PDB file of C-alpha atoms in Angstrom:
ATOM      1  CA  UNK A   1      78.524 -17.374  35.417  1.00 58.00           C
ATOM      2  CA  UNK A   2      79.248 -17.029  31.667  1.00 63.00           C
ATOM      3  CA  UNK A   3      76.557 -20.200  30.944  1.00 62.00           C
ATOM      4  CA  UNK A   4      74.287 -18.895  32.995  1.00 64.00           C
ATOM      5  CA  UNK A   5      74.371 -15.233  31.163  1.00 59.00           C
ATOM      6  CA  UNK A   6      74.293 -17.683  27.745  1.00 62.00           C
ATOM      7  CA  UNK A   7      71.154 -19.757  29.321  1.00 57.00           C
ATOM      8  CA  UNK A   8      69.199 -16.494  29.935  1.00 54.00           C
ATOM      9  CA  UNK A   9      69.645 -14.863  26.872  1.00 55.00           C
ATOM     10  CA  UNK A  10      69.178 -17.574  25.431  1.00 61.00           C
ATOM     11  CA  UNK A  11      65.795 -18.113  27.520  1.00 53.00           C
ATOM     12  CA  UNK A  12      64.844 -14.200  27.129  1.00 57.00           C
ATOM     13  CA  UNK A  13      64.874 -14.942  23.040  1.00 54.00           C
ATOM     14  CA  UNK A  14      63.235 -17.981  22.903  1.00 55.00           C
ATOM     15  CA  UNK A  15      60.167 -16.127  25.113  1.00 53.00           C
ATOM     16  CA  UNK A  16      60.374 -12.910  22.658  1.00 58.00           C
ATOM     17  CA  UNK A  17      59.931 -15.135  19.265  1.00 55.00           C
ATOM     18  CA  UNK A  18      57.414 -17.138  21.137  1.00 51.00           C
ATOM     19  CA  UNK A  19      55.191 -14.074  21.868  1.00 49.00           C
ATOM     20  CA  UNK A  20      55.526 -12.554  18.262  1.00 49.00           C
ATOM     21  CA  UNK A  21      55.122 -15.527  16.454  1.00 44.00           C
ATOM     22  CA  UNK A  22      51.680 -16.399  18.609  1.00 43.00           C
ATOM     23  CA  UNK A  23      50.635 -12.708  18.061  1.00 44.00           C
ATOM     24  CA  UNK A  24      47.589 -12.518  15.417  1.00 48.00           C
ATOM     25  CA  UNK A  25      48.045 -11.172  12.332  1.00 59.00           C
ATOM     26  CA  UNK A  26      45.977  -8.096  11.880  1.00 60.00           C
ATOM     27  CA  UNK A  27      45.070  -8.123   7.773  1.00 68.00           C
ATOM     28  CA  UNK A  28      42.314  -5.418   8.361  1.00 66.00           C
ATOM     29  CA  UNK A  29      44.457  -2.977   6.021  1.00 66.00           C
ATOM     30  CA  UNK A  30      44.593  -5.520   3.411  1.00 80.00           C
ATOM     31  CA  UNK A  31      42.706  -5.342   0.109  1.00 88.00           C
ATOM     32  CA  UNK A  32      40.774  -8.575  -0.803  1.00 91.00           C
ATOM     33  CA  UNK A  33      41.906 -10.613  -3.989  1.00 92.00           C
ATOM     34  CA  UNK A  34      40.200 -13.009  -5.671  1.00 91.00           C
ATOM     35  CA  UNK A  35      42.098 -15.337  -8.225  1.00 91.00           C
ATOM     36  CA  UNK A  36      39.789 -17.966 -10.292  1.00 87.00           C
ATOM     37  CA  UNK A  37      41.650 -21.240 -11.129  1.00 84.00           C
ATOM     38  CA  UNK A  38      39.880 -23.224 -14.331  1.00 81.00           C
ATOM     39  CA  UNK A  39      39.738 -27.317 -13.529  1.00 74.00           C
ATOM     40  CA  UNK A  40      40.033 -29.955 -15.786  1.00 71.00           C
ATOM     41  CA  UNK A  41      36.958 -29.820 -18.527  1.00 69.00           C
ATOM     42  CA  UNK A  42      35.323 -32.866 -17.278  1.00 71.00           C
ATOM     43  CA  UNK A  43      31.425 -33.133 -15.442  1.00 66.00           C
ATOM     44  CA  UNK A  44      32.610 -33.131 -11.962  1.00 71.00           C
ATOM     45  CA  UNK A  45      35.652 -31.583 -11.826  1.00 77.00           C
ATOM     46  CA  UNK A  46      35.705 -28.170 -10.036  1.00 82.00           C
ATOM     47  CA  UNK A  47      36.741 -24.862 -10.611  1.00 83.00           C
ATOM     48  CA  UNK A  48      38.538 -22.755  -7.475  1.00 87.00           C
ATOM     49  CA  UNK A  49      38.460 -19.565  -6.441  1.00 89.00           C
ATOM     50  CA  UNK A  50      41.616 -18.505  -4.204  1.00 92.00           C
ATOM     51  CA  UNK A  51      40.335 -15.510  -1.610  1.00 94.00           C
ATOM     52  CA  UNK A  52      42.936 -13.711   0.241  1.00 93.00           C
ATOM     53  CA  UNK A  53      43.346 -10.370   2.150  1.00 92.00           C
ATOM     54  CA  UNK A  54      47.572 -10.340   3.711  1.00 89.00           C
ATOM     55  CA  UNK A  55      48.043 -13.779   5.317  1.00 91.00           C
ATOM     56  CA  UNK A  56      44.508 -14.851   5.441  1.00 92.00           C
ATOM     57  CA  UNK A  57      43.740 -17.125   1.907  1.00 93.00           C
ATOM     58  CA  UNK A  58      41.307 -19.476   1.614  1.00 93.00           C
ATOM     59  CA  UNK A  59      40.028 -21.754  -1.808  1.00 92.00           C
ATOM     60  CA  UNK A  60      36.471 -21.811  -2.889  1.00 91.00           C
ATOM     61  CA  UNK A  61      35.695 -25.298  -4.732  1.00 86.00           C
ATOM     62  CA  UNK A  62      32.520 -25.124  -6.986  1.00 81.00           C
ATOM     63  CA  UNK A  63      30.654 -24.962 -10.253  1.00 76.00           C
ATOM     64  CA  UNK A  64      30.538 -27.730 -12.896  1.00 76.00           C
ATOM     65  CA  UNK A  65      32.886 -28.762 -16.182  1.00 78.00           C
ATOM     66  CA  UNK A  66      36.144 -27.375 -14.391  1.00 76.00           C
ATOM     67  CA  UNK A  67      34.646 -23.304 -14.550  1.00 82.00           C
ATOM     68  CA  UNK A  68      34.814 -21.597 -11.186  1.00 84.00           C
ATOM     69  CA  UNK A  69      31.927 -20.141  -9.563  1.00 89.00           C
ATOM     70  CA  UNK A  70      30.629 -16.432 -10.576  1.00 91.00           C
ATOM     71  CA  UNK A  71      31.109 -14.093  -7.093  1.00 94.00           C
ATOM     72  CA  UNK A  72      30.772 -10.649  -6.254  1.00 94.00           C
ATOM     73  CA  UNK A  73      31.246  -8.752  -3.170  1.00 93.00           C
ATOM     74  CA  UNK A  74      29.024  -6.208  -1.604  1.00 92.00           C
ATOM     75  CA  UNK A  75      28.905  -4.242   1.697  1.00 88.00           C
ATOM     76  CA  UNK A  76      26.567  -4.117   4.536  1.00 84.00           C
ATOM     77  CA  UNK A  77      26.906  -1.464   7.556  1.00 83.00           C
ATOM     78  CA  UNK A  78      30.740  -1.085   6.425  1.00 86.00           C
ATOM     79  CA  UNK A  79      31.531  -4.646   6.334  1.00 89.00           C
ATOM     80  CA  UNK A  80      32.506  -6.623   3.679  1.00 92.00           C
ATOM     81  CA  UNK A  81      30.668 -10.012   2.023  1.00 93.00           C
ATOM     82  CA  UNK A  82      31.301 -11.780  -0.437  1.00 94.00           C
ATOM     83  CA  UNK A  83      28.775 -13.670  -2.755  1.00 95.00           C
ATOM     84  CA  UNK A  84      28.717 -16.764  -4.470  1.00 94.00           C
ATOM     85  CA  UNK A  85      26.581 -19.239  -7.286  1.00 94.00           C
ATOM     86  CA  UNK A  86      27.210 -21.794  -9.483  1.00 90.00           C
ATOM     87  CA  UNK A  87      24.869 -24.028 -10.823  1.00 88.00           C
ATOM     88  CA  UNK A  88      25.357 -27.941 -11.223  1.00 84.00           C
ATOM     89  CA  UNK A  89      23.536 -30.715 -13.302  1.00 82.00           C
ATOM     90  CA  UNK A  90      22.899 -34.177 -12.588  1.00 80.00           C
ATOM     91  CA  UNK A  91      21.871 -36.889 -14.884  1.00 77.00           C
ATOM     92  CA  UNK A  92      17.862 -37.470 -15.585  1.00 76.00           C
ATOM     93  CA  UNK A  93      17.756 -33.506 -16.765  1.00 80.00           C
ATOM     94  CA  UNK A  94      17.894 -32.142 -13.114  1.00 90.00           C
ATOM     95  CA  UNK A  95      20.107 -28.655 -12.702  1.00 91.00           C
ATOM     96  CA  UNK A  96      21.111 -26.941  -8.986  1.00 92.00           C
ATOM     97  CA  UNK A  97      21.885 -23.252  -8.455  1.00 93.00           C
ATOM     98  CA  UNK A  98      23.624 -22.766  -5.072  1.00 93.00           C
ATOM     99  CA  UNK A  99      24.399 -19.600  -3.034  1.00 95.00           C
ATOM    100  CA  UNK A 100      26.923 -18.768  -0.798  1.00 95.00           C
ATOM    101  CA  UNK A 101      27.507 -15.770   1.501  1.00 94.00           C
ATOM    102  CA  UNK A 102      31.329 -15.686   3.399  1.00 94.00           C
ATOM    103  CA  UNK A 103      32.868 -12.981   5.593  1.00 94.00           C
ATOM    104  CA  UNK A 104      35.719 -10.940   4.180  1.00 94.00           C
ATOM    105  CA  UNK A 105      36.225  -9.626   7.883  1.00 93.00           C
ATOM    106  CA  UNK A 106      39.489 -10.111   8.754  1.00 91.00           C
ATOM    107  CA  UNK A 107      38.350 -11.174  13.019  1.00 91.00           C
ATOM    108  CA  UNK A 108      35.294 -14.194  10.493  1.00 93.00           C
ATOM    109  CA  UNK A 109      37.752 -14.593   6.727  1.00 94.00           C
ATOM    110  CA  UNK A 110      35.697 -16.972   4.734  1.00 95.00           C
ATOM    111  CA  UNK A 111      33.033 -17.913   7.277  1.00 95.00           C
ATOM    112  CA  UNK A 112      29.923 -19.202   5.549  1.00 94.00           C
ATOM    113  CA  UNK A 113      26.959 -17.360   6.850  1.00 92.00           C
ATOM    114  CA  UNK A 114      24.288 -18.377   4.615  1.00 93.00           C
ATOM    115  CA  UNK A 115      23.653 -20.805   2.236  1.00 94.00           C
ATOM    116  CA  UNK A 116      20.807 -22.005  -0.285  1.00 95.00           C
ATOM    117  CA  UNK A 117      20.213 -24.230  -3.124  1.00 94.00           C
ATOM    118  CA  UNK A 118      16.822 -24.263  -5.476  1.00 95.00           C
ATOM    119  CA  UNK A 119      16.061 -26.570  -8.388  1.00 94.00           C
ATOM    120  CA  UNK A 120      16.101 -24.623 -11.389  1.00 95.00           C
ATOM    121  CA  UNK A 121      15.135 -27.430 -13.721  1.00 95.00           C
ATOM    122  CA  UNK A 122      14.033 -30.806 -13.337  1.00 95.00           C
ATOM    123  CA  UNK A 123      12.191 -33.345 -15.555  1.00 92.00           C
ATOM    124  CA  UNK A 124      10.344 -36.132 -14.711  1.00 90.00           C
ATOM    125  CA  UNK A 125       9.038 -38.662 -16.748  1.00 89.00           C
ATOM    126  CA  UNK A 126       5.523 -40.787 -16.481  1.00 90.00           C
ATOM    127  CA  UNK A 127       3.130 -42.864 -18.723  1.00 89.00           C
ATOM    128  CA  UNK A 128      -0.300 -42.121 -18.835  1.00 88.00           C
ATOM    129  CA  UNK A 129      -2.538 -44.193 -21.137  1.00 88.00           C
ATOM    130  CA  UNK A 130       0.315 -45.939 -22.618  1.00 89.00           C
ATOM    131  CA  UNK A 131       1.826 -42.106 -23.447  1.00 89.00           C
ATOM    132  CA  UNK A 132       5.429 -41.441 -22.002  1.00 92.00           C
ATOM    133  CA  UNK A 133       4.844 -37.683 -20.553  1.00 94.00           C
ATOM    134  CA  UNK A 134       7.550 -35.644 -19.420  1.00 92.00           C
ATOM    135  CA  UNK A 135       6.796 -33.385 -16.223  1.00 94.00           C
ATOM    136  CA  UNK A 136       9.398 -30.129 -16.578  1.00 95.00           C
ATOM    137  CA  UNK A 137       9.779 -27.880 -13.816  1.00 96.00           C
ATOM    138  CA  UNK A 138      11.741 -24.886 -14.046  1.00 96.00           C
ATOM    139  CA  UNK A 139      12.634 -21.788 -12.504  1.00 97.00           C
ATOM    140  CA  UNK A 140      13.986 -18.449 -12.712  1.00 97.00           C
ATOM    141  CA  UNK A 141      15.400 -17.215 -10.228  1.00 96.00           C
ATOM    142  CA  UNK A 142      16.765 -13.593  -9.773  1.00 96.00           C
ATOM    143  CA  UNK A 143      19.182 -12.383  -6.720  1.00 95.00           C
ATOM    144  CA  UNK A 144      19.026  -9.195  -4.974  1.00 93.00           C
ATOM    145  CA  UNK A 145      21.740  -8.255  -2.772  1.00 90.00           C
ATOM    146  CA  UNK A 146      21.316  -5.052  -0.087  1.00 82.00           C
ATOM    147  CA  UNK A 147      20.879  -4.851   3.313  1.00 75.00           C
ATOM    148  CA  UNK A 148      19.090  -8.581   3.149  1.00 82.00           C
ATOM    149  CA  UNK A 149      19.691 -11.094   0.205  1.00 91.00           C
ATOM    150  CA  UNK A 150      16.125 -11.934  -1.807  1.00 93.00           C
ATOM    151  CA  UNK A 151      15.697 -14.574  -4.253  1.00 96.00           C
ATOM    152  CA  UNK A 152      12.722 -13.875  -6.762  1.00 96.00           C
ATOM    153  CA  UNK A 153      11.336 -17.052  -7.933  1.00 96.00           C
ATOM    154  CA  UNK A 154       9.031 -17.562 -11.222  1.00 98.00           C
ATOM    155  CA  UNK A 155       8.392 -21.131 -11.356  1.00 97.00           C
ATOM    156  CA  UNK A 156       6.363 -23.287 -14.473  1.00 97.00           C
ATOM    157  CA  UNK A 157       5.473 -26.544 -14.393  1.00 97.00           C
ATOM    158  CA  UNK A 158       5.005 -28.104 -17.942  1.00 96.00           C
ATOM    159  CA  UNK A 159       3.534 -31.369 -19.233  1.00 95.00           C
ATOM    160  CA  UNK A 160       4.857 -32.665 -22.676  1.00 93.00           C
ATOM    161  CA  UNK A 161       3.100 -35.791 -24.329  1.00 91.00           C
ATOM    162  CA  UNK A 162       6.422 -37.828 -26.101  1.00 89.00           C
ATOM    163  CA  UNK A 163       4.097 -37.055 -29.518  1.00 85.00           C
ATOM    164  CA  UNK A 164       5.105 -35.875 -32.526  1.00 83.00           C
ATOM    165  CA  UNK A 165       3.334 -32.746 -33.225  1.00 84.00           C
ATOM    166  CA  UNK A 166       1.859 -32.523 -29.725  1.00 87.00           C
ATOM    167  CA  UNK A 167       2.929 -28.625 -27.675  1.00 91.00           C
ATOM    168  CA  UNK A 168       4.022 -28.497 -24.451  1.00 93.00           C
ATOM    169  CA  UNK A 169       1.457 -27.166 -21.882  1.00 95.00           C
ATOM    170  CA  UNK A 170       1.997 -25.130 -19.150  1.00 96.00           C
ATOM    171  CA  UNK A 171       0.061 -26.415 -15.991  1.00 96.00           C
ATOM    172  CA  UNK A 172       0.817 -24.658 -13.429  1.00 96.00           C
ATOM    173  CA  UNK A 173       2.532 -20.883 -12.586  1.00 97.00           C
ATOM    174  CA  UNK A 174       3.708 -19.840  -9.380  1.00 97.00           C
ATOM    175  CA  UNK A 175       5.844 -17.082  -8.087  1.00 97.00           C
ATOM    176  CA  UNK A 176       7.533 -16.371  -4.832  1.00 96.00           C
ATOM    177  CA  UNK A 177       9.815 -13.893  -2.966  1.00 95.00           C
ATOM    178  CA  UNK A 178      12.021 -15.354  -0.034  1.00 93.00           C
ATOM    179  CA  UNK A 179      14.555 -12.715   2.029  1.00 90.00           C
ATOM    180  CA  UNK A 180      16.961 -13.584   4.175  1.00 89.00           C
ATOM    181  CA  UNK A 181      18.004 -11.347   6.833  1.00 82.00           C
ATOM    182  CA  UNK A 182      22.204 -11.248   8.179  1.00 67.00           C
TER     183      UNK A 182
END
């Protein structure tokens, strides 16, 4: 009688911590905290940013030369989002900005719900008449975050002779407005 008593309790216990520990955690009442970490200072090493609200923490790996990338939060209909950019190069003089939008919601933590990366700069180079030219495209490009996220993009295209003396000139001018709706 006395093992069976034993076995039962034992059983009763062992369903109890079961329940509990498969239970979610509920981290709504939980401020979010954001912690960068610097990486080594090398080309391609990243930075980190650690998110976390209570239990829930999650590491965003980005930028360039070990630096983290820049974020800010911002709230839509009560709910909380956070934003991201960093911008990366790569070798032949091109240069990447790249945008992130996660969920701080505790139900979606860290789910990506948009994403987007434009060439900001970018050089090409040509002969023309036995003239090395180089082709430079850039852009600036200006965020707006409210109830929609908008990138405002003034773009130039320039075309510089590899002469002494000789200007750059701008060939072409373009802008453009893109929004994204969440």
């Amino acid at each position: 009688m006395r093992n069976k008593f034993t076995f039962l309790v034992t059983l009763a216990l062992l369903v109890i911590n079961s329940s509990c520990s498969n239970k979610k955690q509920d981290n709504s009442g939980f401020n979010v905290k954001f912690q960068t970490i610097k990486g080594d200072d090398c080309h391609n090493c990243f930075g980190k940013l650690v998110v976390s609200k209570g239990s829930l923490v999650d590491t965003i790996k980005g930028g360039q030369w070990g630096k983290s990338v820049d974020y800010q939060t911002f709230n839509i209909h009560s709910k909380k989002y956070l934003f991201t950019s960093f911008s990366y190069s790569y070798p032949m003089g091109e240069r990447w900005n790249e945008y992130k939008i996660y969920s701080l919601e505790s139900s979606t933590f860290m789910k990506k719900l948009f994403e987007k990366a434009i060439t900001e700069y970018k050089e090409n180079n040509l002969s023309e008449n036995g003239i090395s030219v180089n082709y430079q495209i850039s852009r600036e490009i200006k965020v707006s975050l409210k109830d929609s996220i908008g990138f405002f993009v003034k773009m130039k295209v320039k075309k510089c002779p590899e002469i002494e003396g000789e200007d750059c000139e701008t060939i072409f001018e373009d802008t453009s407005l893109e929004y994204y709706t969440y």
